[in-house]
Amino acid sequence: MLRVPTDMKGNAYMVESVNVGGQSVAIRLLWNNRAGEWFADFESANGKNLGVALVPWSALLSAGKKALPSGDFAVLKDEKTGDDEITFDNFGTTWGLYYLTDDEIAKMREQGVL
């Protein structure tokens, strides 16, 4: 499990590039004020997944995984206390963006986490 650096510091937009599974993935994070949600774009040499809502405790790209040949991203709670929903202020602190391998996803699904 790899935590993607998401130190938003009150910013509504961020671009980060991470190496997962030997592949570089560009991630664009943005807050949609009208929807009250965080969204992400994922892009790699394999393809793009655009406009993905950051839904907690869910494999984000599983429906149409283009950017990754294996594994997936998920938003998981970092702190036991705090809001149970992702907000503008708590993404990057209470909640974090993680890359999970296929084995980690399978194990979390067995445990009922994802």
Tab-separated table of N, CA and C in Angstrom:
chain	number	residue	atom	x	y	z
A	1	MET	N	0.853	-1.163	0.000
A	1	MET	CA	0.000	0.000	0.000
A	1	MET	C	0.905	1.233	0.000
A	2	LEU	N	0.606	2.138	-0.918
A	2	LEU	CA	1.396	3.357	-1.059
A	2	LEU	C	0.487	4.560	-0.906
A	3	ARG	N	0.816	5.451	0.023
A	3	ARG	CA	0.031	6.675	0.203
A	3	ARG	C	0.540	7.720	-0.778
A	4	VAL	N	-0.357	8.263	-1.573
A	4	VAL	CA	-0.025	9.314	-2.532
A	4	VAL	C	0.053	10.633	-1.765
A	5	PRO	N	1.123	11.400	-1.929
A	5	PRO	CA	1.217	12.692	-1.235
A	5	PRO	C	0.071	13.623	-1.650
A	6	THR	N	-0.748	14.007	-0.687
A	6	THR	CA	-1.889	14.887	-0.959
A	6	THR	C	-1.986	15.945	0.127
A	7	ASP	N	-0.989	16.769	0.235
A	7	ASP	CA	-1.003	17.844	1.210
A	7	ASP	C	-1.677	19.050	0.573
A	8	MET	N	-2.985	19.127	0.697
A	8	MET	CA	-3.762	20.140	-0.015
A	8	MET	C	-3.600	21.532	0.577
A	9	LYS	N	-3.409	21.660	1.882
A	9	LYS	CA	-3.200	22.950	2.562
A	9	LYS	C	-4.199	24.010	2.118
A	10	GLY	N	-5.458	23.635	2.043
A	10	GLY	CA	-6.495	24.589	1.681
A	10	GLY	C	-6.614	24.867	0.192
A	11	ASN	N	-5.860	24.152	-0.626
A	11	ASN	CA	-5.941	24.333	-2.077
A	11	ASN	C	-7.021	23.438	-2.662
A	12	ALA	N	-7.673	23.927	-3.696
A	12	ALA	CA	-8.741	23.172	-4.352
A	12	ALA	C	-8.243	22.420	-5.577
A	13	TYR	N	-6.925	22.457	-5.838
A	13	TYR	CA	-6.376	21.852	-7.048
A	13	TYR	C	-4.943	21.415	-6.778
A	14	MET	N	-4.575	20.246	-7.283
A	14	MET	CA	-3.213	19.756	-7.116
A	14	MET	C	-2.904	18.753	-8.217
A	15	VAL	N	-1.664	18.745	-8.676
A	15	VAL	CA	-1.194	17.752	-9.637
A	15	VAL	C	-0.018	17.026	-9.005
A	16	GLU	N	-0.043	15.701	-9.083
A	16	GLU	CA	1.013	14.867	-8.501
A	16	GLU	C	1.321	13.748	-9.479
A	17	SER	N	2.569	13.347	-9.518
A	17	SER	CA	2.962	12.199	-10.328
A	17	SER	C	3.554	11.160	-9.405
A	18	VAL	N	3.082	9.920	-9.517
A	18	VAL	CA	3.573	8.842	-8.658
A	18	VAL	C	3.973	7.646	-9.505
A	19	ASN	N	4.912	6.873	-8.994
A	19	ASN	CA	5.336	5.643	-9.643
A	19	ASN	C	4.695	4.485	-8.892
A	20	VAL	N	3.813	3.770	-9.570
A	20	VAL	CA	3.146	2.616	-8.963
A	20	VAL	C	3.319	1.416	-9.872
A	21	GLY	N	3.779	0.346	-9.318
A	21	GLY	CA	3.978	-0.870	-10.106
A	21	GLY	C	4.926	-0.670	-11.280
A	22	GLY	N	5.932	0.196	-11.127
A	22	GLY	CA	6.901	0.451	-12.185
A	22	GLY	C	6.388	1.352	-13.290
A	23	GLN	N	5.296	2.034	-13.044
A	23	GLN	CA	4.687	2.887	-14.056
A	23	GLN	C	4.359	4.257	-13.458
A	24	SER	N	4.597	5.311	-14.209
A	24	SER	CA	4.296	6.660	-13.759
A	24	SER	C	2.829	6.992	-14.045
A	25	VAL	N	2.153	7.509	-13.022
A	25	VAL	CA	0.760	7.906	-13.161
A	25	VAL	C	0.645	9.369	-12.729
A	26	ALA	N	0.112	10.207	-13.615
A	26	ALA	CA	-0.161	11.607	-13.295
A	26	ALA	C	-1.555	11.687	-12.696
A	27	ILE	N	-1.660	12.365	-11.558
A	27	ILE	CA	-2.935	12.489	-10.860
A	27	ILE	C	-3.250	13.965	-10.692
A	28	ARG	N	-4.436	14.345	-11.110
A	28	ARG	CA	-4.903	15.720	-10.911
A	28	ARG	C	-6.081	15.648	-9.957
A	29	LEU	N	-5.983	16.335	-8.827
A	29	LEU	CA	-7.035	16.359	-7.822
A	29	LEU	C	-7.698	17.726	-7.837
A	30	LEU	N	-9.026	17.746	-7.789
A	30	LEU	CA	-9.704	19.032	-7.755
A	30	LEU	C	-11.003	18.954	-6.978
A	31	TRP	N	-11.289	20.051	-6.291
A	31	TRP	CA	-12.506	20.171	-5.497
A	31	TRP	C	-13.584	20.810	-6.359
A	32	ASN	N	-14.754	20.167	-6.425
A	32	ASN	CA	-15.892	20.712	-7.139
A	32	ASN	C	-16.828	21.319	-6.103
A	33	ASN	N	-16.826	22.639	-6.048
A	33	ASN	CA	-17.599	23.344	-5.029
A	33	ASN	C	-19.098	23.104	-5.182
A	34	ARG	N	-19.571	23.065	-6.400
A	34	ARG	CA	-21.009	22.865	-6.636
A	34	ARG	C	-21.453	21.491	-6.130
A	35	ALA	N	-20.670	20.456	-6.437
A	35	ALA	CA	-21.010	19.094	-6.007
A	35	ALA	C	-20.614	18.834	-4.554
A	36	GLY	N	-19.675	19.629	-4.028
A	36	GLY	CA	-19.186	19.402	-2.669
A	36	GLY	C	-18.376	18.123	-2.565
A	37	GLU	N	-17.615	17.807	-3.640
A	37	GLU	CA	-16.843	16.567	-3.681
A	37	GLU	C	-15.475	16.802	-4.310
A	38	TRP	N	-14.540	15.907	-3.965
A	38	TRP	CA	-13.242	15.850	-4.628
A	38	TRP	C	-13.354	14.935	-5.835
A	39	PHE	N	-12.679	15.309	-6.917
A	39	PHE	CA	-12.601	14.497	-8.121
A	39	PHE	C	-11.143	14.344	-8.518
A	40	ALA	N	-10.854	13.328	-9.336
A	40	ALA	CA	-9.487	13.093	-9.786
A	40	ALA	C	-9.469	12.649	-11.240
A	41	ASP	N	-8.382	13.005	-11.900
A	41	ASP	CA	-8.053	12.481	-13.222
A	41	ASP	C	-6.787	11.657	-13.047
A	42	PHE	N	-6.758	10.471	-13.645
A	42	PHE	CA	-5.593	9.596	-13.602
A	42	PHE	C	-5.137	9.367	-15.035
A	43	GLU	N	-3.838	9.550	-15.287
A	43	GLU	CA	-3.329	9.382	-16.644
A	43	GLU	C	-1.966	8.703	-16.611
A	44	SER	N	-1.803	7.711	-17.486
A	44	SER	CA	-0.522	7.016	-17.644
A	44	SER	C	-0.336	6.702	-19.121
A	45	ALA	N	0.740	6.020	-19.431
A	45	ALA	CA	0.987	5.606	-20.818
A	45	ALA	C	-0.094	4.642	-21.303
A	46	ASN	N	-0.794	3.976	-20.368
A	46	ASN	CA	-1.845	3.008	-20.719
A	46	ASN	C	-3.173	3.658	-21.065
A	47	GLY	N	-3.409	4.875	-20.584
A	47	GLY	CA	-4.688	5.528	-20.853
A	47	GLY	C	-5.067	6.508	-19.770
A	48	LYS	N	-6.322	6.968	-19.834
A	48	LYS	CA	-6.821	7.986	-18.913
A	48	LYS	C	-8.122	7.543	-18.273
A	49	ASN	N	-8.291	7.929	-17.015
A	49	ASN	CA	-9.559	7.845	-16.315
A	49	ASN	C	-9.830	9.260	-15.819
A	50	LEU	N	-10.813	9.925	-16.396
A	50	LEU	CA	-11.077	11.330	-16.106
A	50	LEU	C	-12.354	11.497	-15.296
A	51	GLY	N	-12.354	12.486	-14.404
A	51	GLY	CA	-13.554	12.830	-13.653
A	51	GLY	C	-14.014	11.767	-12.691
A	52	VAL	N	-13.085	11.128	-11.990
A	52	VAL	CA	-13.417	10.060	-11.044
A	52	VAL	C	-13.733	10.694	-9.683
A	53	ALA	N	-14.936	10.481	-9.178
A	53	ALA	CA	-15.306	10.972	-7.850
A	53	ALA	C	-14.535	10.189	-6.799
A	54	LEU	N	-14.010	10.885	-5.799
A	54	LEU	CA	-13.254	10.220	-4.738
A	54	LEU	C	-14.227	9.694	-3.685
A	55	VAL	N	-14.695	8.496	-3.932
A	55	VAL	CA	-15.643	7.817	-3.050
A	55	VAL	C	-14.843	7.035	-2.011
A	56	PRO	N	-15.094	7.262	-0.712
A	56	PRO	CA	-14.315	6.553	0.304
A	56	PRO	C	-14.586	5.054	0.304
A	57	TRP	N	-13.555	4.305	0.693
A	57	TRP	CA	-13.633	2.854	0.845
A	57	TRP	C	-14.089	2.149	-0.429
A	58	SER	N	-13.583	2.592	-1.573
A	58	SER	CA	-13.973	2.014	-2.846
A	58	SER	C	-12.781	2.012	-3.795
A	59	ALA	N	-12.651	0.955	-4.604
A	59	ALA	CA	-11.629	0.935	-5.651
A	59	ALA	C	-12.085	1.926	-6.712
A	60	LEU	N	-11.319	2.978	-6.928
A	60	LEU	CA	-11.767	4.104	-7.738
A	60	LEU	C	-11.832	3.824	-9.233
A	61	LEU	N	-10.946	2.983	-9.750
A	61	LEU	CA	-10.887	2.762	-11.186
A	61	LEU	C	-11.429	1.406	-11.624
A	62	SER	N	-11.964	0.639	-10.714
A	62	SER	CA	-12.343	-0.746	-11.021
A	62	SER	C	-13.347	-0.870	-12.171
A	63	ALA	N	-14.217	0.108	-12.346
A	63	ALA	CA	-15.228	0.004	-13.401
A	63	ALA	C	-14.627	0.144	-14.800
A	64	GLY	N	-13.648	1.001	-14.954
A	64	GLY	CA	-13.064	1.220	-16.280
A	64	GLY	C	-11.588	1.511	-16.162
A	65	LYS	N	-10.854	0.533	-15.661
A	65	LYS	CA	-9.445	0.730	-15.347
A	65	LYS	C	-8.621	0.850	-16.618
A	66	LYS	N	-8.303	2.082	-17.009
A	66	LYS	CA	-7.491	2.328	-18.191
A	66	LYS	C	-6.083	2.756	-17.818
A	67	ALA	N	-5.955	3.565	-16.786
A	67	ALA	CA	-4.662	4.144	-16.421
A	67	ALA	C	-3.724	3.117	-15.779
A	68	LEU	N	-4.275	2.054	-15.215
A	68	LEU	CA	-3.457	1.057	-14.508
A	68	LEU	C	-3.685	-0.342	-15.066
A	69	PRO	N	-2.608	-1.091	-15.342
A	69	PRO	CA	-2.782	-2.478	-15.756
A	69	PRO	C	-3.133	-3.387	-14.585
A	70	SER	N	-2.690	-2.998	-13.381
A	70	SER	CA	-3.010	-3.780	-12.184
A	70	SER	C	-3.055	-2.839	-10.986
A	71	GLY	N	-3.695	-3.294	-9.939
A	71	GLY	CA	-3.857	-2.450	-8.758
A	71	GLY	C	-4.931	-1.401	-8.980
A	72	ASP	N	-5.120	-0.559	-7.974
A	72	ASP	CA	-6.126	0.490	-8.057
A	72	ASP	C	-5.849	1.527	-6.985
A	73	PHE	N	-6.553	2.639	-7.093
A	73	PHE	CA	-6.478	3.694	-6.086
A	73	PHE	C	-7.730	3.631	-5.229
A	74	ALA	N	-7.587	4.028	-3.962
A	74	ALA	CA	-8.711	4.087	-3.043
A	74	ALA	C	-8.471	5.228	-2.058
A	75	VAL	N	-9.559	5.811	-1.574
A	75	VAL	CA	-9.477	6.834	-0.532
A	75	VAL	C	-9.825	6.151	0.778
A	76	LEU	N	-8.858	6.171	1.693
A	76	LEU	CA	-9.009	5.488	2.974
A	76	LEU	C	-8.817	6.482	4.113
A	77	LYS	N	-9.438	6.184	5.230
A	77	LYS	CA	-9.352	7.055	6.400
A	77	LYS	C	-8.035	6.819	7.117
A	78	ASP	N	-7.305	7.907	7.369
A	78	ASP	CA	-6.011	7.827	8.054
A	78	ASP	C	-6.151	7.913	9.563
A	79	GLU	N	-7.156	8.608	10.018
A	79	GLU	CA	-7.333	8.830	11.446
A	79	GLU	C	-8.608	8.148	11.918
A	80	LYS	N	-8.551	7.574	13.116
A	80	LYS	CA	-9.726	6.889	13.649
A	80	LYS	C	-10.810	7.880	14.060
A	81	THR	N	-10.390	9.083	14.447
A	81	THR	CA	-11.361	10.111	14.803
A	81	THR	C	-11.513	11.062	13.624
A	82	GLY	N	-12.484	11.910	13.690
A	82	GLY	CA	-12.689	12.867	12.612
A	82	GLY	C	-13.909	12.522	11.787
A	83	ASP	N	-14.135	13.332	10.775
A	83	ASP	CA	-15.320	13.187	9.932
A	83	ASP	C	-15.334	11.850	9.206
A	84	ASP	N	-16.526	11.290	9.071
A	84	ASP	CA	-16.693	10.051	8.319
A	84	ASP	C	-16.862	10.310	6.832
A	85	GLU	N	-17.017	11.564	6.450
A	85	GLU	CA	-17.140	11.929	5.040
A	85	GLU	C	-15.925	12.751	4.623
A	86	ILE	N	-15.593	12.663	3.340
A	86	ILE	CA	-14.496	13.461	2.800
A	86	ILE	C	-15.017	14.868	2.553
A	87	THR	N	-14.289	15.854	3.089
A	87	THR	CA	-14.663	17.249	2.894
A	87	THR	C	-13.495	17.994	2.260
A	88	PHE	N	-13.725	19.253	1.935
A	88	PHE	CA	-12.661	20.084	1.384
A	88	PHE	C	-11.480	20.152	2.342
A	89	ASP	N	-11.763	20.270	3.643
A	89	ASP	CA	-10.721	20.492	4.640
A	89	ASP	C	-10.020	19.228	5.127
A	90	ASN	N	-10.648	18.057	5.017
A	90	ASN	CA	-10.024	16.880	5.627
A	90	ASN	C	-9.361	15.920	4.641
A	91	PHE	N	-9.461	16.188	3.330
A	91	PHE	CA	-8.770	15.324	2.371
A	91	PHE	C	-7.278	15.654	2.413
A	92	GLY	N	-6.468	14.636	2.636
A	92	GLY	CA	-5.028	14.818	2.795
A	92	GLY	C	-4.596	14.776	4.247
A	93	THR	N	-5.570	14.859	5.162
A	93	THR	CA	-5.253	14.742	6.589
A	93	THR	C	-6.004	13.547	7.173
A	94	THR	N	-7.312	13.695	7.400
A	94	THR	CA	-8.117	12.583	7.917
A	94	THR	C	-8.254	11.479	6.875
A	95	TRP	N	-8.379	11.864	5.610
A	95	TRP	CA	-8.520	10.923	4.496
A	95	TRP	C	-7.319	11.034	3.575
A	96	GLY	N	-6.851	9.893	3.041
A	96	GLY	CA	-5.714	9.886	2.124
A	96	GLY	C	-5.996	9.060	0.883
A	97	LEU	N	-5.264	9.360	-0.180
A	97	LEU	CA	-5.360	8.613	-1.434
A	97	LEU	C	-4.252	7.562	-1.440
A	98	TYR	N	-4.621	6.301	-1.690
A	98	TYR	CA	-3.677	5.189	-1.643
A	98	TYR	C	-3.706	4.405	-2.946
A	99	TYR	N	-2.544	3.870	-3.311
A	99	TYR	CA	-2.459	2.874	-4.374
A	99	TYR	C	-2.390	1.516	-3.706
A	100	LEU	N	-3.242	0.591	-4.153
A	100	LEU	CA	-3.281	-0.769	-3.605
A	100	LEU	C	-2.998	-1.771	-4.713
A	101	THR	N	-2.218	-2.792	-4.404
A	101	THR	CA	-1.980	-3.866	-5.362
A	101	THR	C	-3.249	-4.722	-5.459
A	102	ASP	N	-3.315	-5.567	-6.468
A	102	ASP	CA	-4.472	-6.457	-6.616
A	102	ASP	C	-4.637	-7.358	-5.396
A	103	ASP	N	-3.520	-7.839	-4.838
A	103	ASP	CA	-3.586	-8.692	-3.641
A	103	ASP	C	-4.136	-7.924	-2.447
A	104	GLU	N	-3.717	-6.663	-2.272
A	104	GLU	CA	-4.213	-5.848	-1.167
A	104	GLU	C	-5.712	-5.558	-1.332
A	105	ILE	N	-6.140	-5.317	-2.558
A	105	ILE	CA	-7.566	-5.086	-2.824
A	105	ILE	C	-8.373	-6.335	-2.475
A	106	ALA	N	-7.898	-7.507	-2.918
A	106	ALA	CA	-8.597	-8.766	-2.627
A	106	ALA	C	-8.707	-8.995	-1.125
A	107	LYS	N	-7.624	-8.736	-0.399
A	107	LYS	CA	-7.620	-8.939	1.047
A	107	LYS	C	-8.595	-7.974	1.734
A	108	MET	N	-8.621	-6.703	1.293
A	108	MET	CA	-9.529	-5.725	1.886
A	108	MET	C	-10.991	-6.058	1.566
A	109	ARG	N	-11.227	-6.616	0.383
A	109	ARG	CA	-12.599	-7.028	0.043
A	109	ARG	C	-13.043	-8.207	0.888
A	110	GLU	N	-12.124	-9.143	1.157
A	110	GLU	CA	-12.427	-10.290	2.026
A	110	GLU	C	-12.807	-9.816	3.419
A	111	GLN	N	-12.145	-8.751	3.879
A	111	GLN	CA	-12.393	-8.196	5.209
A	111	GLN	C	-13.601	-7.266	5.236
A	112	GLY	N	-14.194	-7.004	4.067
A	112	GLY	CA	-15.356	-6.128	3.997
A	112	GLY	C	-15.024	-4.649	4.083
A	113	VAL	N	-13.748	-4.296	3.840
A	113	VAL	CA	-13.324	-2.903	3.916
A	113	VAL	C	-13.641	-2.166	2.624
A	114	LEU	N	-13.404	-2.805	1.479
A	114	LEU	CA	-13.696	-2.177	0.181
A	114	LEU	C	-14.954	-2.779	-0.409
